[in-house]
């Protein structure tokens, strides 16, 4: 669960505004940290990693409604400050391609940014335990745990988004009465209602009653925790394969970062190392 | 990934919507998005989607590309609606909201070159973020081309075959690894080129002006009207909801009128 595939206008106003504010603060701080040294050199680097992630996230495995993210790889290679900027850019571009929603952009940036940073931290923790020769395994393990954590984060966001009366009063989102509309041709002949056509309102439900919520966080959690592990496994295998390959071909790129001096291309190798 | 076709439509095609200034289009997009966000009436959201289809038809956008791009988030919204919505109608509304927001965004990117879409954003975010945003799109083209070449090379060497999924997966992963290394070399090369061209830490994009300001005003006013309708239905739902069925008729008539006009002109 790399980012929230929740359309615009589903989550309550306070939640997505808070997401935007948090994302702006994080990106501003990350931008300042990144600008302290070699800022100009980092611009194309962020651009290519963001492009890689966009390519991955835009290629859906249709029967599964799943796409790989490469976010942990991006995190491993870019480290936290550049990861936060890259996450913001990725979700912004995806949102303009209609993928991900504009209002949830802040929350998505936080989720993907967290995925990249947690992936980076776990990968290095696993490397310290297993050694550099097990980079592929470390990347795979880090990916599984990272995706499990961020999936829980997304479930938490959905739970907050559909958390009953407080959310409904704040936003009016999916106020059952508002959602109800009737066919004017005949009374009761053709009637849609959110909860069986009855005129329910927030006051009709007890606190904590799932039926009083407009999103079922419990069912959402059940679905993502059932389907999610298959996606985590696919992502972990892809990440392990790629990191293993890069660790063999360009080890310092994985262990020291792409801006390490020795990664400058060989003079005359215009094709880029192939 | 349809980046090439999106860019071709944005830069090479010509329509009244292409000639509207990017700022006006982004403003209209924000208003339509506000309209989709503020309503939970499925017919209102559906009407917004139909109104956007009418605009797309009038601008002669590639409908297959438009529907593909708008349909992509619908698949994910369907999964979300299935897993989280507490009723069928709620689920339908969630999917319609996804399609409406995606249609609005896709219409903007199909009629506006990428640098112009992100130039206003570039001005309000930190320099490094704004510049990286502009660099991302350029990198996308280069990486997609390179990845296509790597896959073709793997296929020619029988690395990708339907009968050997494990071997194919390995070859694809290696191709992605190669792409990753290539992308970092590319970033270094881009940096060298940018420095040679005098890059001092800020990419400048000059926004084009509108060719006819009346069209800009009409577009923004139309978007404002959509937001007004959505808010009116939201606030006066008790009196207006029974008449929600009226709303889709207007954009449907607009679509028919546009199609007839196009046929007549042809």
Short mmCIF file of C-alpha atoms in Angstrom, two decimals:
data_model
loop_
_atom_site.label_atom_id
_atom_site.label_comp_id
_atom_site.label_asym_id
_atom_site.label_seq_id
_atom_site.Cartn_x
_atom_site.Cartn_y
_atom_site.Cartn_z
CA UNK A 1 0.00 0.00 0.00
CA UNK A 2 2.20 2.75 -1.26
CA UNK A 3 -0.36 5.47 -1.44
CA UNK A 4 -4.01 6.00 -0.81
CA UNK A 5 -6.18 5.30 -3.82
CA UNK A 6 -8.95 7.37 -2.29
CA UNK A 7 -10.73 9.79 -4.61
CA UNK A 8 -11.09 13.48 -3.90
CA UNK A 9 -13.90 14.36 -1.53
CA UNK A 10 -14.12 11.10 0.37
CA UNK A 11 -11.98 11.99 3.35
CA UNK A 12 -13.13 14.79 5.67
CA UNK A 13 -11.87 18.32 5.17
CA UNK A 14 -9.87 18.51 8.41
CA UNK A 15 -7.99 15.34 7.58
CA UNK A 16 -6.81 16.20 4.09
CA UNK A 17 -6.06 19.82 5.03
CA UNK A 18 -3.94 18.49 7.93
CA UNK A 19 -2.22 16.20 5.41
CA UNK A 20 -1.46 19.14 3.14
CA UNK A 21 -0.08 21.23 6.01
CA UNK A 22 2.10 18.35 7.23
CA UNK A 23 3.39 17.70 3.71
CA UNK A 24 4.21 21.39 3.13
CA UNK A 25 6.12 21.58 6.42
CA UNK A 26 8.03 18.35 5.69
CA UNK A 27 8.89 19.36 2.12
CA UNK A 28 9.98 22.85 3.16
CA UNK A 29 12.27 21.49 5.89
CA UNK A 30 13.60 18.79 3.54
CA UNK A 31 14.18 21.42 0.84
CA UNK A 32 16.25 23.51 3.24
CA UNK A 33 18.29 20.52 4.38
CA UNK A 34 18.87 19.40 0.78
CA UNK A 35 19.89 22.91 -0.28
CA UNK A 36 22.74 23.07 2.24
CA UNK A 37 25.18 21.30 -0.07
CA UNK A 38 25.34 20.41 -3.75
CA UNK A 39 21.74 21.46 -4.22
CA UNK A 40 22.08 21.92 -7.98
CA UNK A 41 23.43 18.42 -8.40
CA UNK A 42 20.50 16.96 -6.53
CA UNK A 43 17.87 18.43 -8.84
CA UNK A 44 18.36 16.00 -11.76
CA UNK A 45 18.87 13.15 -9.28
CA UNK A 46 15.49 13.75 -7.66
CA UNK A 47 14.01 14.11 -11.15
CA UNK A 48 15.17 10.71 -12.36
CA UNK A 49 14.19 8.83 -9.18
CA UNK A 50 10.77 10.49 -9.20
CA UNK A 51 10.41 9.56 -12.89
CA UNK A 52 11.35 5.94 -12.10
CA UNK A 53 8.74 5.75 -9.36
CA UNK A 54 6.10 7.34 -11.57
CA UNK A 55 6.80 4.81 -14.33
CA UNK A 56 6.45 1.99 -11.79
CA UNK A 57 3.31 3.36 -10.16
CA UNK A 58 1.62 4.05 -13.47
CA UNK A 59 2.01 0.46 -14.65
CA UNK A 60 -0.87 -1.41 -13.14
CA UNK A 61 -1.00 -5.19 -12.82
CA UNK A 62 -4.61 -5.17 -14.02
CA UNK A 63 -6.15 -8.31 -12.49
CA UNK A 64 -4.73 -7.41 -9.08
CA UNK A 65 -5.35 -3.65 -9.23
CA UNK A 66 -1.77 -3.45 -7.96
CA UNK A 67 1.32 -1.61 -9.12
CA UNK A 68 4.90 -1.75 -7.94
CA UNK A 69 6.18 1.41 -6.28
CA UNK A 70 9.98 1.28 -6.07
CA UNK A 71 9.58 3.62 -3.10
CA UNK A 72 11.87 1.59 -0.84
CA UNK A 73 14.52 1.56 -3.57
CA UNK A 74 14.13 5.31 -3.92
CA UNK A 75 14.48 5.71 -0.15
CA UNK A 76 17.58 3.49 0.01
CA UNK A 77 19.27 5.52 -2.71
CA UNK A 78 18.20 9.03 -1.77
CA UNK A 79 18.17 9.09 2.07
CA UNK A 80 15.43 10.91 4.07
CA UNK A 81 15.64 14.58 3.00
CA UNK A 82 15.62 13.94 -0.75
CA UNK A 83 13.07 11.16 -0.26
CA UNK A 84 10.53 13.59 1.19
CA UNK A 85 10.92 15.92 -1.80
CA UNK A 86 10.74 13.03 -4.27
CA UNK A 87 7.58 11.65 -2.63
CA UNK A 88 5.87 15.03 -2.97
CA UNK A 89 6.83 15.33 -6.64
CA UNK A 90 5.68 11.79 -7.42
CA UNK A 91 2.23 12.26 -5.93
CA UNK A 92 1.86 15.69 -7.51
CA UNK A 93 2.60 14.37 -11.01
CA UNK A 94 0.41 11.30 -10.48
CA UNK A 95 -2.45 13.50 -9.26
CA UNK A 96 -2.24 15.57 -12.43
CA UNK A 97 -2.50 12.35 -14.41
CA UNK A 98 -5.70 11.62 -12.52
CA UNK A 99 -4.11 9.01 -10.28
CA UNK A 100 -4.35 9.57 -6.55
CA UNK A 101 -6.46 12.66 -5.99
CA UNK A 102 -5.44 16.26 -5.42
CA UNK A 103 -7.01 16.77 -2.01
CA UNK A 104 -5.32 13.63 -0.62
CA UNK A 105 -2.00 14.70 -2.13
CA UNK A 106 -0.61 15.79 1.23
CA UNK A 107 -1.55 12.53 2.92
CA UNK A 108 -0.17 10.55 -0.01
CA UNK A 109 3.11 12.48 0.17
CA UNK A 110 3.34 11.67 3.87
CA UNK A 111 2.60 7.97 3.28
CA UNK A 112 5.07 7.58 0.40
CA UNK A 113 7.65 9.72 2.18
CA UNK A 114 7.27 7.55 5.29
CA UNK A 115 7.65 4.47 3.13
CA UNK A 116 10.89 5.75 1.64
CA UNK A 117 12.34 6.87 4.98
CA UNK A 118 11.30 3.73 6.89
CA UNK A 119 12.58 1.57 4.01
CA UNK A 120 15.93 3.38 4.12
CA UNK A 121 16.21 2.98 7.93
CA UNK A 122 15.20 -0.69 7.97
CA UNK A 123 17.49 -1.55 5.05
CA UNK A 124 20.51 -0.10 6.83
CA UNK A 125 19.50 -1.76 10.11
CA UNK A 126 19.23 -5.14 8.36
CA UNK A 127 22.55 -4.54 6.58
CA UNK A 128 24.25 -3.92 9.92
CA UNK A 129 22.89 -7.24 11.16
CA UNK A 130 23.48 -9.36 8.05
CA UNK A 131 26.38 -7.63 6.34
CA UNK A 132 26.70 -5.98 2.94
CA UNK A 133 26.86 -9.28 1.09
CA UNK A 134 23.17 -9.81 1.88
CA UNK A 135 21.98 -6.54 0.39
CA UNK A 136 19.26 -8.22 -1.69
CA UNK A 137 17.82 -10.08 1.30
CA UNK A 138 18.06 -6.93 3.40
CA UNK A 139 16.16 -4.95 0.78
CA UNK A 140 13.45 -7.62 0.55
CA UNK A 141 12.99 -7.87 4.32
CA UNK A 142 13.00 -4.08 4.70
CA UNK A 143 10.37 -3.81 1.96
CA UNK A 144 7.97 -6.30 3.56
CA UNK A 145 8.16 -4.63 6.98
CA UNK A 146 7.96 -1.13 5.49
CA UNK A 147 4.86 -1.95 3.47
CA UNK A 148 3.25 -3.58 6.49
CA UNK A 149 3.86 -0.42 8.52
CA UNK A 150 2.63 1.99 5.84
CA UNK A 151 -0.42 -0.17 5.14
CA UNK A 152 -1.29 0.20 8.80
CA UNK A 153 -0.75 3.94 8.43
CA UNK A 154 -3.22 4.03 5.53
CA UNK A 155 -5.77 1.97 7.48
CA UNK A 156 -5.36 4.49 10.30
CA UNK A 157 -6.04 7.35 7.89
CA UNK A 158 -9.19 5.65 6.59
CA UNK A 159 -10.31 5.00 10.16
CA UNK A 160 -9.81 8.68 10.97
CA UNK A 161 -11.61 9.61 7.77
CA UNK A 162 -14.70 7.64 8.58
CA UNK A 163 -14.61 8.00 12.31
CA UNK A 164 -18.25 8.71 12.88
CA UNK A 165 -20.00 11.77 14.18
CA UNK A 166 -17.06 14.10 14.58
CA UNK A 167 -16.08 13.70 10.97
CA UNK A 168 -19.65 13.93 9.73
CA UNK A 169 -20.38 17.16 11.55
CA UNK A 170 -17.09 18.67 10.50
CA UNK A 171 -17.47 18.01 6.80
CA UNK A 172 -20.96 16.89 6.11
CA UNK A 173 -19.25 14.27 4.00
CA UNK A 174 -21.61 11.42 3.45
CA UNK A 175 -24.16 12.79 5.82
CA UNK A 176 -26.76 10.14 5.08
CA UNK A 177 -29.53 12.67 4.68
CA UNK A 178 -27.52 14.62 2.13
CA UNK A 179 -26.74 11.56 0.11
CA UNK A 180 -30.32 10.55 -0.21
CA UNK A 181 -32.17 11.42 -3.34
CA UNK A 182 -35.52 10.35 -4.63
CA UNK A 183 -37.13 9.88 -7.97
CA UNK A 184 -39.67 12.63 -8.40
CA UNK A 185 -41.98 10.58 -10.59
CA UNK A 186 -43.59 8.68 -7.78
CA UNK A 187 -43.23 8.62 -4.06
CA UNK A 188 -41.50 5.51 -2.96
CA UNK A 189 -41.44 3.87 -6.41
CA UNK A 190 -37.77 4.44 -6.94
CA UNK A 191 -35.74 5.49 -3.98
CA UNK A 192 -32.09 5.41 -3.16
CA UNK A 193 -30.82 5.87 0.34
CA UNK A 194 -27.43 5.29 1.80
CA UNK A 195 -28.73 3.03 4.50
CA UNK A 196 -31.60 1.19 2.92
CA UNK A 197 -33.47 4.32 1.90
CA UNK A 198 -34.19 5.40 5.44
CA UNK A 199 -33.59 8.91 6.65
CA UNK A 200 -30.73 8.34 9.02
CA UNK A 201 -28.67 11.06 10.51
CA UNK A 202 -25.58 11.09 12.68
CA UNK A 203 -27.66 11.25 15.83
CA UNK A 204 -29.24 7.91 14.99
CA UNK A 205 -26.07 6.04 15.85
CA UNK A 206 -24.22 5.26 19.00
CA UNK A 207 -20.61 6.36 19.32
CA UNK A 208 -18.33 3.76 17.82
CA UNK A 209 -21.12 2.07 15.90
CA UNK A 210 -19.69 0.98 12.54
CA UNK A 211 -23.01 1.60 10.80
CA UNK A 212 -22.85 5.26 11.76
CA UNK A 213 -19.63 5.70 9.84
CA UNK A 214 -19.49 6.48 6.20
CA UNK A 215 -16.37 4.40 5.63
CA UNK A 216 -15.93 0.96 7.06
CA UNK A 217 -12.37 0.99 8.38
CA UNK A 218 -12.79 -2.55 9.67
CA UNK A 219 -13.75 -3.95 6.26
CA UNK A 220 -11.08 -1.85 4.56
CA UNK A 221 -8.47 -3.25 6.96
CA UNK A 222 -9.71 -6.78 6.35
CA UNK A 223 -9.41 -6.36 2.58
CA UNK A 224 -5.97 -4.70 2.55
CA UNK A 225 -4.49 -7.08 5.12
CA UNK A 226 -5.81 -10.02 3.07
CA UNK A 227 -4.71 -8.80 -0.37
CA UNK A 228 -1.77 -6.70 0.83
CA UNK A 229 0.75 -9.43 1.63
CA UNK A 230 0.69 -10.62 -1.99
CA UNK A 231 1.58 -7.10 -3.06
CA UNK A 232 4.27 -6.80 -0.38
CA UNK A 233 5.79 -10.04 -1.63
CA UNK A 234 5.82 -8.88 -5.27
CA UNK A 235 7.33 -5.55 -4.24
CA UNK A 236 9.91 -7.26 -1.98
CA UNK A 237 11.00 -9.62 -4.77
CA UNK A 238 11.32 -6.77 -7.28
CA UNK A 239 13.19 -4.60 -4.74
CA UNK A 240 15.51 -7.46 -3.73
CA UNK A 241 16.22 -8.28 -7.38
CA UNK A 242 17.02 -4.68 -8.32
CA UNK A 243 19.06 -3.85 -5.21
CA UNK A 244 20.93 -7.15 -5.53
CA UNK A 245 21.78 -6.36 -9.14
CA UNK A 246 22.85 -2.79 -8.42
CA UNK A 247 24.86 -3.89 -5.34
CA UNK A 248 26.84 -6.24 -7.61
CA UNK A 249 27.33 -3.77 -10.45
CA UNK A 250 27.69 -0.46 -8.54
CA UNK A 251 28.00 -1.31 -4.84
CA UNK A 252 28.77 2.22 -3.65
CA UNK A 253 25.58 3.50 -5.20
CA UNK A 254 23.63 1.32 -2.75
CA UNK A 255 25.85 1.63 0.31
CA UNK A 256 27.03 5.24 0.07
CA UNK A 257 24.48 6.90 -2.16
CA UNK A 258 24.49 8.00 -5.80
CA UNK A 259 26.28 11.27 -5.10
CA UNK A 260 29.44 9.47 -3.97
CA UNK A 261 32.32 10.72 -6.07
CA UNK A 262 33.23 7.37 -7.58
CA UNK A 263 29.90 7.13 -9.33
CA UNK A 264 30.76 9.75 -11.85
CA UNK A 265 30.68 8.13 -15.22
CA UNK A 266 33.78 6.99 -17.01
CA UNK A 267 34.91 9.67 -19.48
CA UNK A 268 33.72 8.77 -22.95
CA UNK A 269 31.01 6.42 -21.70
CA UNK A 270 28.19 8.48 -23.10
CA UNK A 271 25.73 5.62 -23.18
CA UNK A 272 25.63 5.51 -19.41
CA UNK A 273 27.44 2.41 -18.34
CA UNK A 274 25.82 -0.13 -20.68
CA UNK B 1 2.07 4.79 -19.57
CA UNK B 2 0.73 7.31 -22.05
CA UNK B 3 3.13 10.17 -21.36
CA UNK B 4 4.14 10.49 -25.01
CA UNK B 5 0.55 10.70 -26.22
CA UNK B 6 -0.37 13.12 -23.44
CA UNK B 7 2.50 15.39 -24.38
CA UNK B 8 1.64 15.14 -28.07
CA UNK B 9 -1.94 16.15 -27.35
CA UNK B 10 -0.84 19.02 -25.11
CA UNK B 11 1.77 20.48 -27.43
CA UNK B 12 0.71 19.62 -30.99
CA UNK B 13 -3.08 19.63 -30.91
CA UNK B 14 -5.06 22.83 -31.25
CA UNK B 15 -8.48 23.67 -29.82
CA UNK B 16 -10.21 26.47 -27.98
CA UNK B 17 -9.12 24.84 -24.72
CA UNK B 18 -5.47 24.72 -25.82
CA UNK B 19 -5.57 28.47 -26.33
CA UNK B 20 -6.87 29.22 -22.83
CA UNK B 21 -4.15 30.40 -20.46
CA UNK B 22 -2.76 27.70 -18.10
CA UNK B 23 -3.62 29.76 -15.02
CA UNK B 24 -7.29 29.96 -16.06
CA UNK B 25 -7.36 26.22 -16.72
CA UNK B 26 -5.85 25.47 -13.31
CA UNK B 27 -8.32 27.82 -11.65
CA UNK B 28 -11.22 26.12 -13.45
CA UNK B 29 -9.81 22.74 -12.46
CA UNK B 30 -9.72 23.79 -8.81
CA UNK B 31 -13.33 24.97 -8.97
CA UNK B 32 -14.55 21.74 -10.58
CA UNK B 33 -12.59 19.77 -8.02
CA UNK B 34 -14.29 21.82 -5.30
CA UNK B 35 -17.64 20.96 -6.86
CA UNK B 36 -16.84 17.23 -6.83
CA UNK B 37 -15.53 17.38 -3.28
CA UNK B 38 -18.48 19.26 -1.85
CA UNK B 39 -21.29 16.98 -3.02
CA UNK B 40 -22.30 13.46 -2.10
CA UNK B 41 -25.23 13.30 -4.48
CA UNK B 42 -24.41 10.68 -7.12
CA UNK B 43 -26.44 12.50 -9.79
CA UNK B 44 -24.65 15.79 -9.13
CA UNK B 45 -21.25 14.08 -9.37
CA UNK B 46 -22.39 12.23 -12.50
CA UNK B 47 -23.54 15.51 -14.03
CA UNK B 48 -20.15 17.07 -13.33
CA UNK B 49 -18.49 14.15 -15.11
CA UNK B 50 -20.83 14.55 -18.08
CA UNK B 51 -20.12 18.29 -18.20
CA UNK B 52 -16.41 17.50 -18.40
CA UNK B 53 -17.08 15.00 -21.18
CA UNK B 54 -18.96 17.76 -23.04
CA UNK B 55 -15.93 20.04 -22.69
CA UNK B 56 -13.61 17.27 -23.88
CA UNK B 57 -15.83 16.57 -26.90
CA UNK B 58 -15.99 20.26 -27.79
CA UNK B 59 -12.17 20.47 -27.61
CA UNK B 60 -11.89 17.33 -29.75
CA UNK B 61 -9.64 15.56 -27.31
CA UNK B 62 -8.70 11.97 -28.00
CA UNK B 63 -11.56 10.22 -26.25
CA UNK B 64 -9.86 6.85 -25.99
CA UNK B 65 -6.85 8.35 -24.26
CA UNK B 66 -9.13 10.44 -22.06
CA UNK B 67 -11.22 7.46 -21.01
CA UNK B 68 -8.15 5.28 -20.44
CA UNK B 69 -6.56 7.87 -18.18
CA UNK B 70 -9.79 8.60 -16.33
CA UNK B 71 -10.62 4.90 -16.07
CA UNK B 72 -7.29 4.00 -14.46
CA UNK B 73 -8.08 5.64 -11.08
CA UNK B 74 -11.61 4.26 -11.36
CA UNK B 75 -10.20 0.72 -11.03
CA UNK B 76 -8.47 1.63 -7.77
CA UNK B 77 -11.50 3.60 -6.57
CA UNK B 78 -13.63 0.52 -7.25
CA UNK B 79 -11.37 -1.56 -5.01
CA UNK B 80 -11.51 1.12 -2.31
CA UNK B 81 -15.29 1.48 -2.67
CA UNK B 82 -15.73 -2.28 -2.44
CA UNK B 83 -13.59 -2.47 0.68
CA UNK B 84 -14.66 0.66 2.53
CA UNK B 85 -18.02 2.01 1.38
CA UNK B 86 -20.95 1.08 3.58
CA UNK B 87 -23.53 0.96 0.77
CA UNK B 88 -23.81 0.43 -2.97
CA UNK B 89 -24.78 4.04 -3.57
CA UNK B 90 -21.86 5.26 -1.47
CA UNK B 91 -19.55 3.04 -3.52
CA UNK B 92 -20.96 4.33 -6.81
CA UNK B 93 -20.49 7.92 -5.63
CA UNK B 94 -16.89 7.23 -4.62
CA UNK B 95 -16.09 5.82 -8.08
CA UNK B 96 -17.89 8.72 -9.78
CA UNK B 97 -15.90 11.21 -7.71
CA UNK B 98 -12.67 9.51 -8.79
CA UNK B 99 -13.67 9.60 -12.45
CA UNK B 100 -14.79 13.26 -12.25
CA UNK B 101 -11.61 14.46 -10.56
CA UNK B 102 -9.49 12.41 -12.97
CA UNK B 103 -11.38 13.76 -16.00
CA UNK B 104 -10.80 17.33 -14.83
CA UNK B 105 -7.08 16.73 -14.26
CA UNK B 106 -6.63 14.84 -17.51
CA UNK B 107 -8.38 17.55 -19.55
CA UNK B 108 -5.87 20.04 -18.12
CA UNK B 109 -2.81 17.92 -18.92
CA UNK B 110 -4.10 16.98 -22.38
CA UNK B 111 -4.41 20.65 -23.33
CA UNK B 112 -1.49 22.22 -21.44
CA UNK B 113 2.21 21.43 -21.89
CA UNK B 114 3.70 20.03 -18.71
CA UNK B 115 6.04 22.95 -17.87
CA UNK B 116 3.07 25.32 -17.95
CA UNK B 117 1.02 23.09 -15.64
CA UNK B 118 3.73 23.06 -13.01
CA UNK B 119 5.18 26.57 -13.48
CA UNK B 120 2.66 28.18 -11.07
CA UNK B 121 3.44 25.46 -8.50
CA UNK B 122 7.16 25.91 -9.06
CA UNK B 123 6.87 29.52 -7.93
CA UNK B 124 5.48 28.67 -4.49
CA UNK B 125 7.54 25.64 -3.49
CA UNK B 126 11.24 25.64 -2.46
CA UNK B 127 13.60 26.11 -5.42
CA UNK B 128 15.02 22.59 -5.34
CA UNK B 129 11.50 21.11 -5.33
CA UNK B 130 10.26 23.29 -8.18
CA UNK B 131 13.26 22.58 -10.38
CA UNK B 132 13.16 18.85 -9.66
CA UNK B 133 9.48 18.87 -10.60
CA UNK B 134 10.33 20.23 -14.03
CA UNK B 135 13.22 17.78 -14.41
CA UNK B 136 10.98 14.82 -13.64
CA UNK B 137 8.96 15.07 -16.81
CA UNK B 138 12.01 15.24 -19.03
CA UNK B 139 13.45 12.21 -17.28
CA UNK B 140 10.18 10.31 -17.76
CA UNK B 141 10.52 10.36 -21.55
CA UNK B 142 14.15 9.28 -21.47
CA UNK B 143 13.53 6.46 -18.99
CA UNK B 144 10.48 5.14 -20.79
CA UNK B 145 12.42 4.98 -24.06
CA UNK B 146 15.37 3.30 -22.37
CA UNK B 147 13.16 0.78 -20.56
CA UNK B 148 11.42 -0.06 -23.85
CA UNK B 149 14.81 -0.69 -25.48
CA UNK B 150 15.95 -2.89 -22.59
CA UNK B 151 12.78 -4.98 -22.74
CA UNK B 152 13.09 -5.33 -26.52
CA UNK B 153 16.70 -6.43 -26.13
CA UNK B 154 15.68 -9.00 -23.49
CA UNK B 155 12.92 -10.31 -25.71
CA UNK B 156 15.24 -10.67 -28.71
CA UNK B 157 17.64 -12.66 -26.55
CA UNK B 158 14.73 -14.87 -25.47
CA UNK B 159 14.92 -13.51 -21.94
CA UNK B 160 11.22 -12.74 -21.97
CA UNK B 161 9.00 -15.62 -22.98
CA UNK B 162 5.51 -16.54 -21.91
CA UNK B 163 6.54 -20.14 -21.16
CA UNK B 164 9.18 -19.20 -18.57
CA UNK B 165 7.70 -16.76 -16.06
CA UNK B 166 10.60 -17.04 -13.59
CA UNK B 167 13.17 -16.34 -16.30
CA UNK B 168 11.03 -13.46 -17.58
CA UNK B 169 10.72 -12.00 -14.09
CA UNK B 170 14.50 -12.18 -13.64
CA UNK B 171 15.10 -10.51 -16.99
CA UNK B 172 12.59 -7.77 -16.20
CA UNK B 173 14.18 -7.16 -12.79
CA UNK B 174 17.62 -6.93 -14.40
CA UNK B 175 16.21 -4.51 -16.94
CA UNK B 176 14.85 -2.39 -14.10
CA UNK B 177 18.23 -2.57 -12.36
CA UNK B 178 19.93 -1.49 -15.56
CA UNK B 179 17.41 1.30 -15.88
CA UNK B 180 18.17 2.44 -12.35
CA UNK B 181 21.90 2.63 -13.04
CA UNK B 182 21.22 4.37 -16.33
CA UNK B 183 18.97 6.86 -14.56
CA UNK B 184 21.73 7.88 -12.14
CA UNK B 185 24.19 8.30 -14.99
CA UNK B 186 21.51 10.31 -16.72
CA UNK B 187 21.12 12.57 -13.70
CA UNK B 188 24.86 13.21 -13.66
CA UNK B 189 24.82 13.97 -17.38
CA UNK B 190 21.83 16.26 -16.97
CA UNK B 191 23.64 18.12 -14.22
CA UNK B 192 26.72 18.58 -16.43
CA UNK B 193 24.58 19.87 -19.31
CA UNK B 194 22.61 22.20 -17.05
CA UNK B 195 25.81 23.66 -15.64
CA UNK B 196 27.22 24.18 -19.12
CA UNK B 197 24.05 26.03 -20.05
CA UNK B 198 24.45 28.32 -17.05
CA UNK B 199 22.08 26.74 -14.53
CA UNK B 200 22.42 28.67 -11.29
CA UNK B 201 19.81 26.95 -9.21
CA UNK B 202 16.56 28.14 -10.79
CA UNK B 203 14.75 27.00 -13.91
CA UNK B 204 12.54 29.71 -15.35
CA UNK B 205 9.33 29.03 -17.22
CA UNK B 206 7.47 31.89 -18.88
CA UNK B 207 3.74 31.28 -18.98
CA UNK B 208 1.99 31.97 -22.28
CA UNK B 209 -0.81 34.51 -22.36
CA UNK B 210 -4.33 33.76 -23.46
CA UNK B 211 -5.21 34.47 -27.09
CA UNK B 212 -8.75 35.47 -26.15
CA UNK B 213 -9.47 36.56 -22.60
CA UNK B 214 -13.23 36.18 -23.12
CA UNK B 215 -12.78 32.42 -23.51
CA UNK B 216 -10.76 32.35 -20.29
CA UNK B 217 -13.48 34.23 -18.46
CA UNK B 218 -16.15 31.93 -19.92
CA UNK B 219 -14.28 28.81 -18.80
CA UNK B 220 -13.75 30.05 -15.26
CA UNK B 221 -17.35 31.28 -15.07
CA UNK B 222 -18.59 27.88 -16.24
CA UNK B 223 -16.51 26.14 -13.61
CA UNK B 224 -17.80 28.58 -11.01
CA UNK B 225 -21.36 27.74 -12.10
CA UNK B 226 -20.66 24.02 -11.62
CA UNK B 227 -19.37 24.73 -8.12
CA UNK B 228 -22.43 26.89 -7.47
CA UNK B 229 -24.80 24.10 -8.54
CA UNK B 230 -22.95 21.58 -6.42
CA UNK B 231 -23.01 23.81 -3.34
CA UNK B 232 -26.65 24.75 -3.90
CA UNK B 233 -27.63 21.08 -4.02
CA UNK B 234 -25.48 20.44 -0.98
CA UNK B 235 -27.06 23.19 1.09
CA UNK B 236 -30.64 22.83 -0.13
CA UNK B 237 -30.67 19.06 -0.38
CA UNK B 238 -34.02 18.61 1.30
CA UNK B 239 -35.84 20.63 -1.32
CA UNK B 240 -33.58 19.92 -4.31
CA UNK B 241 -32.62 16.25 -4.09
CA UNK B 242 -35.89 15.04 -5.60
CA UNK B 243 -35.04 17.10 -8.68
CA UNK B 244 -31.47 15.85 -9.05
CA UNK B 245 -32.49 13.90 -12.14
CA UNK B 246 -32.75 17.22 -14.01
CA UNK B 247 -29.02 17.88 -13.73
CA UNK B 248 -27.59 15.24 -16.10
CA UNK B 249 -29.93 16.34 -18.86
CA UNK B 250 -28.07 19.62 -19.38
CA UNK B 251 -24.60 18.16 -20.08
CA UNK B 252 -26.11 15.33 -22.14
CA UNK B 253 -27.82 17.92 -24.35
CA UNK B 254 -24.54 19.82 -24.56
CA UNK B 255 -22.73 16.66 -25.69
CA UNK B 256 -25.38 15.94 -28.35
CA UNK B 257 -25.29 19.55 -29.56
CA UNK B 258 -21.49 19.48 -29.78
CA UNK B 259 -21.49 16.20 -31.68
CA UNK B 260 -24.12 17.49 -34.10
CA UNK B 261 -22.20 20.71 -34.64
CA UNK B 262 -19.01 18.77 -35.29
CA UNK B 263 -20.79 16.52 -37.78
CA UNK B 264 -22.25 19.53 -39.55
CA UNK B 265 -18.86 21.21 -39.70
CA UNK B 266 -17.28 18.04 -41.09
#
